[in-house]
Amino acid sequence: NTLTLTHTGPVNAVAWSPNGTHILTGSDDSTARVWDATTGDNTLTLTHTEWVWDATWSPDGTHILTASDRTARVWDATTGDNTLTLTHTEWVWDATWSPDGTHILTASDRTARVWDATTGDNTLTLTHTEWVWDATWSPDGTHILTASQDGTVRVWDATTGDNTLTLNHTDWVRAVAWSPDSTHILTGSDDGTARVWNSTTGDNTLTLNHTDWVTAVAWSPDSTHILTGSQDGTARVWNSTTGDNTLTLNHTDWVTAVAWSPDSTHILTGSQDGTARIWDATTGEPVRFFITALPGGECAVLTPDQTRVIGASPYAWRWLGRYAVHPDGTLERIPAEIDGPLPPLGPGAQTE
C-alpha cells in the first residue's frame, strides 16, 4: 500500500526536514502540516486564514516558514507557536530561508523582499514589472534568484540589490532553483519548458520539455538529476547533464510542488489532486508500507523493512511479539503489548 499524505484541498508546497525524518506540506485548505516521513502520521498543523502557497524548514530544522494570506509566518517546529509575522500588500506566493538562517526571502505583488529573521525588519526590496512567483537564495548566500509573470528570471546581489543577470522565457516564469554548486540556474515556465542556464554568462545550456506549464523545479542534492512538476499531471526526473528523461511520476491533476529527500534517494510531490506522495528516486515506485493480516480479523501496519509496527488494530498484540528461548530449548512467545500499548491505526496515513 502506498503512503499518501492527504489534505482537503490541493497541495501547493512540499518539503523534507533537513534530517529527512519529517515532511512539510501546504494546502488550499489553509493549513501547513507536518508528517512523520515513515508512518504518515500528522504531527503538527499550522493554520492561516487563506490558502497556504509555500512552506519550508529553517536550515537547522527548528522552525517552519509559511506563505499565505498577505503574510509569511515563522513557527516553532516543535510547539507550533507563531513567532514572527511578515506582511506584504498582496498574497505571499513564496518564502524561503537564507542558507545561514539569518534572513527570510519572500515573493509577492511585484516584489521580492529580504527580512531579518529575528527582528522582522525589511532590509532589501527587489522589483519586477509584474507578479513575482518564486524566489530563492544561491547556496552560498551571495545572490538571490527571482521568477516573475513578466517572463524574466533575475539574479540579484544579496547585499546591494543590484540586478546582475536577466534570463528570458516566452511566458510567465513560475519556479526557479540553483544547482548545488551555484554554477547553474534551473527555471520553469508556462511556455512548457524547464531550462538550465549558466549562472555567470546566462547561456541556456539545456531545455527540458513538458506538454503544459512547468510549475515546480528542483535540483537533486547530489547534482546528478533535475526534478520538474507540470500542469500536465506529471513529475519528471531528468539527467542534469544529458537532459534524458529517466523517470515519469503520475498524479491525477497538476503537480504543483516537488522536492528531493536530503540524501537524493526519494522524491516528494504535491498535487492539485489533494495529495502529497513519496517515490523511490531510482525506480519511480511509490514508497509503500506493509499491512499484515492476522487471525481473528486483526491487522497491523509495518514499516517498509517490516521491522517496526506503525499501527495496529485493538487486539493485534495477541498475534505480534517476540520469542524467548528457555534453557531446555523451548520457545515462549511474548505478546508485543508487554512493551506497552501498540500505536492505534490512525487517520494520518491513507491506503490505496
mmCIF file of C-alpha atoms in Angstrom, residues 74-205:
data_model
loop_
_atom_site.group_PDB
_atom_site.id
_atom_site.type_symbol
_atom_site.label_atom_id
_atom_site.label_comp_id
_atom_site.label_asym_id
_atom_site.label_seq_id
_atom_site.Cartn_x
_atom_site.Cartn_y
_atom_site.Cartn_z
ATOM 1 C CA VAL A 74 7.554 31.722 11.221
ATOM 2 C CA TRP A 75 6.514 28.875 13.527
ATOM 3 C CA ASP A 76 8.287 26.825 16.169
ATOM 4 C CA ALA A 77 8.597 23.376 14.553
ATOM 5 C CA THR A 78 8.015 21.599 17.874
ATOM 6 C CA THR A 79 5.254 23.599 19.554
ATOM 7 C CA GLY A 80 3.606 25.218 16.531
ATOM 8 C CA ASP A 81 3.841 28.685 18.104
ATOM 9 C CA ASN A 82 3.769 31.578 15.594
ATOM 10 C CA THR A 83 6.952 33.503 16.476
ATOM 11 C CA LEU A 84 7.132 36.085 13.655
ATOM 12 C CA THR A 85 4.778 37.533 11.022
ATOM 13 C CA LEU A 86 5.968 39.388 7.892
ATOM 14 C CA THR A 87 3.421 41.432 5.911
ATOM 15 C CA HIS A 88 3.048 42.206 2.180
ATOM 16 C CA THR A 89 0.237 44.163 0.483
ATOM 17 C CA GLU A 90 -0.887 41.099 -1.539
ATOM 18 C CA TRP A 91 -0.769 37.321 -1.168
ATOM 19 C CA VAL A 92 2.677 35.921 -0.480
ATOM 20 C CA TRP A 93 3.400 33.218 -3.072
ATOM 21 C CA ASP A 94 6.771 32.018 -1.840
ATOM 22 C CA ALA A 95 9.008 32.228 1.229
ATOM 23 C CA THR A 96 12.410 30.757 1.956
ATOM 24 C CA TRP A 97 15.312 30.980 4.416
ATOM 25 C CA SER A 98 18.828 32.191 3.674
ATOM 26 C CA PRO A 99 21.354 29.323 3.855
ATOM 27 C CA ASP A 100 22.590 30.529 7.258
ATOM 28 C CA GLY A 101 19.059 31.001 8.616
ATOM 29 C CA THR A 102 19.550 34.685 9.484
ATOM 30 C CA HIS A 103 17.276 36.143 6.785
ATOM 31 C CA ILE A 104 13.995 35.352 5.051
ATOM 32 C CA LEU A 105 13.137 35.943 1.387
ATOM 33 C CA THR A 106 9.519 36.402 0.271
ATOM 34 C CA ALA A 107 7.827 36.780 -3.132
ATOM 35 C CA SER A 108 4.607 38.771 -3.526
ATOM 36 C CA ASP A 109 2.955 41.547 -5.552
ATOM 37 C CA ARG A 110 5.741 42.874 -7.856
ATOM 38 C CA THR A 111 8.491 42.496 -5.283
ATOM 39 C CA ALA A 112 10.767 40.051 -3.548
ATOM 40 C CA ARG A 113 11.766 41.169 -0.066
ATOM 41 C CA VAL A 114 14.540 40.262 2.336
ATOM 42 C CA TRP A 115 13.765 40.316 6.067
ATOM 43 C CA ASP A 116 15.810 39.904 9.224
ATOM 44 C CA ALA A 117 14.675 36.511 10.581
ATOM 45 C CA THR A 118 14.937 37.703 14.196
ATOM 46 C CA THR A 119 13.535 41.242 14.144
ATOM 47 C CA GLY A 120 11.311 41.056 11.062
ATOM 48 C CA ASP A 121 12.895 44.212 9.584
ATOM 49 C CA ASN A 122 12.613 44.527 5.767
ATOM 50 C CA THR A 123 16.260 45.016 4.733
ATOM 51 C CA LEU A 124 16.049 44.796 0.909
ATOM 52 C CA THR A 125 13.333 45.089 -1.766
ATOM 53 C CA LEU A 126 13.794 43.733 -5.326
ATOM 54 C CA THR A 127 11.330 44.864 -8.011
ATOM 55 C CA HIS A 128 9.874 43.294 -11.176
ATOM 56 C CA THR A 129 7.259 44.822 -13.511
ATOM 57 C CA GLU A 130 4.731 42.029 -12.811
ATOM 58 C CA TRP A 131 3.972 39.486 -10.063
ATOM 59 C CA VAL A 132 6.930 37.669 -8.537
ATOM 60 C CA TRP A 133 6.024 33.977 -8.197
ATOM 61 C CA ASP A 134 9.178 32.439 -6.787
ATOM 62 C CA ALA A 135 12.451 33.490 -5.156
ATOM 63 C CA THR A 136 15.424 31.641 -3.724
ATOM 64 C CA TRP A 137 18.949 32.164 -2.382
ATOM 65 C CA SER A 138 22.106 30.848 -4.019
ATOM 66 C CA PRO A 139 23.637 28.028 -1.916
ATOM 67 C CA ASP A 140 26.470 30.346 -0.829
ATOM 68 C CA GLY A 141 24.001 33.088 0.146
ATOM 69 C CA THR A 142 25.594 35.778 -2.040
ATOM 70 C CA HIS A 143 22.868 36.059 -4.681
ATOM 71 C CA ILE A 144 19.084 35.915 -4.978
ATOM 72 C CA LEU A 145 17.091 34.469 -7.861
ATOM 73 C CA THR A 146 13.539 35.632 -8.698
ATOM 74 C CA ALA A 147 10.890 34.420 -11.178
ATOM 75 C CA SER A 148 8.154 36.660 -12.499
ATOM 76 C CA GLN A 149 4.991 36.928 -14.522
ATOM 77 C CA ASP A 150 6.937 39.409 -16.692
ATOM 78 C CA GLY A 151 8.679 36.413 -18.336
ATOM 79 C CA THR A 152 12.060 37.047 -16.755
ATOM 80 C CA VAL A 153 14.311 35.430 -14.198
ATOM 81 C CA ARG A 154 16.627 37.855 -12.446
ATOM 82 C CA VAL A 155 19.785 37.379 -10.424
ATOM 83 C CA TRP A 156 20.443 39.971 -7.710
ATOM 84 C CA ASP A 157 23.348 40.729 -5.427
ATOM 85 C CA ALA A 158 22.003 39.725 -1.988
ATOM 86 C CA THR A 159 23.806 42.604 -0.265
ATOM 87 C CA THR A 160 23.389 45.556 -2.627
ATOM 88 C CA GLY A 161 20.235 44.507 -4.502
ATOM 89 C CA ASP A 162 21.932 45.085 -7.880
ATOM 90 C CA ASN A 163 20.393 43.125 -10.784
ATOM 91 C CA THR A 164 23.426 41.257 -12.185
ATOM 92 C CA LEU A 165 21.782 38.932 -14.756
ATOM 93 C CA THR A 166 18.415 38.624 -16.556
ATOM 94 C CA LEU A 167 17.170 35.425 -18.246
ATOM 95 C CA ASN A 168 14.155 35.358 -20.581
ATOM 96 C CA HIS A 169 11.345 32.876 -21.210
ATOM 97 C CA THR A 170 8.488 33.445 -23.660
ATOM 98 C CA ASP A 171 5.806 33.205 -20.939
ATOM 99 C CA TRP A 172 5.383 33.535 -17.155
ATOM 100 C CA VAL A 173 8.160 32.012 -15.076
ATOM 101 C CA ARG A 174 6.768 30.140 -12.073
ATOM 102 C CA ALA A 175 9.706 28.323 -10.497
ATOM 103 C CA VAL A 176 13.468 28.680 -10.046
ATOM 104 C CA ALA A 177 16.292 26.751 -8.371
ATOM 105 C CA TRP A 178 20.090 26.856 -8.142
ATOM 106 C CA SER A 179 22.381 23.917 -8.780
ATOM 107 C CA PRO A 180 24.041 22.809 -5.502
ATOM 108 C CA ASP A 181 27.350 24.373 -6.585
ATOM 109 C CA SER A 182 25.698 27.680 -7.683
ATOM 110 C CA THR A 183 27.121 27.389 -11.230
ATOM 111 C CA HIS A 184 23.769 26.834 -12.947
ATOM 112 C CA ILE A 185 20.188 28.048 -12.673
ATOM 113 C CA LEU A 186 17.043 25.985 -13.279
ATOM 114 C CA THR A 187 13.807 27.677 -14.363
ATOM 115 C CA GLY A 188 10.245 26.515 -15.065
ATOM 116 C CA SER A 189 7.776 28.403 -17.239
ATOM 117 C CA ASP A 190 4.264 28.487 -18.666
ATOM 118 C CA ASP A 191 5.943 28.072 -22.068
ATOM 119 C CA GLY A 192 6.113 24.329 -21.250
ATOM 120 C CA THR A 193 9.848 24.205 -20.654
ATOM 121 C CA ALA A 194 12.321 23.926 -17.825
ATOM 122 C CA ARG A 195 15.671 25.433 -18.728
ATOM 123 C CA VAL A 196 19.188 25.225 -17.358
ATOM 124 C CA TRP A 197 21.335 28.351 -17.599
ATOM 125 C CA ASN A 198 24.957 29.163 -16.838
ATOM 126 C CA SER A 199 24.698 31.449 -13.786
ATOM 127 C CA THR A 200 27.658 33.586 -14.888
ATOM 128 C CA THR A 201 27.137 34.003 -18.638
ATOM 129 C CA GLY A 202 23.368 33.460 -18.866
ATOM 130 C CA ASP A 203 23.798 30.853 -21.629
ATOM 131 C CA ASN A 204 20.881 28.397 -21.939
ATOM 132 C CA THR A 205 22.664 25.027 -21.748
#
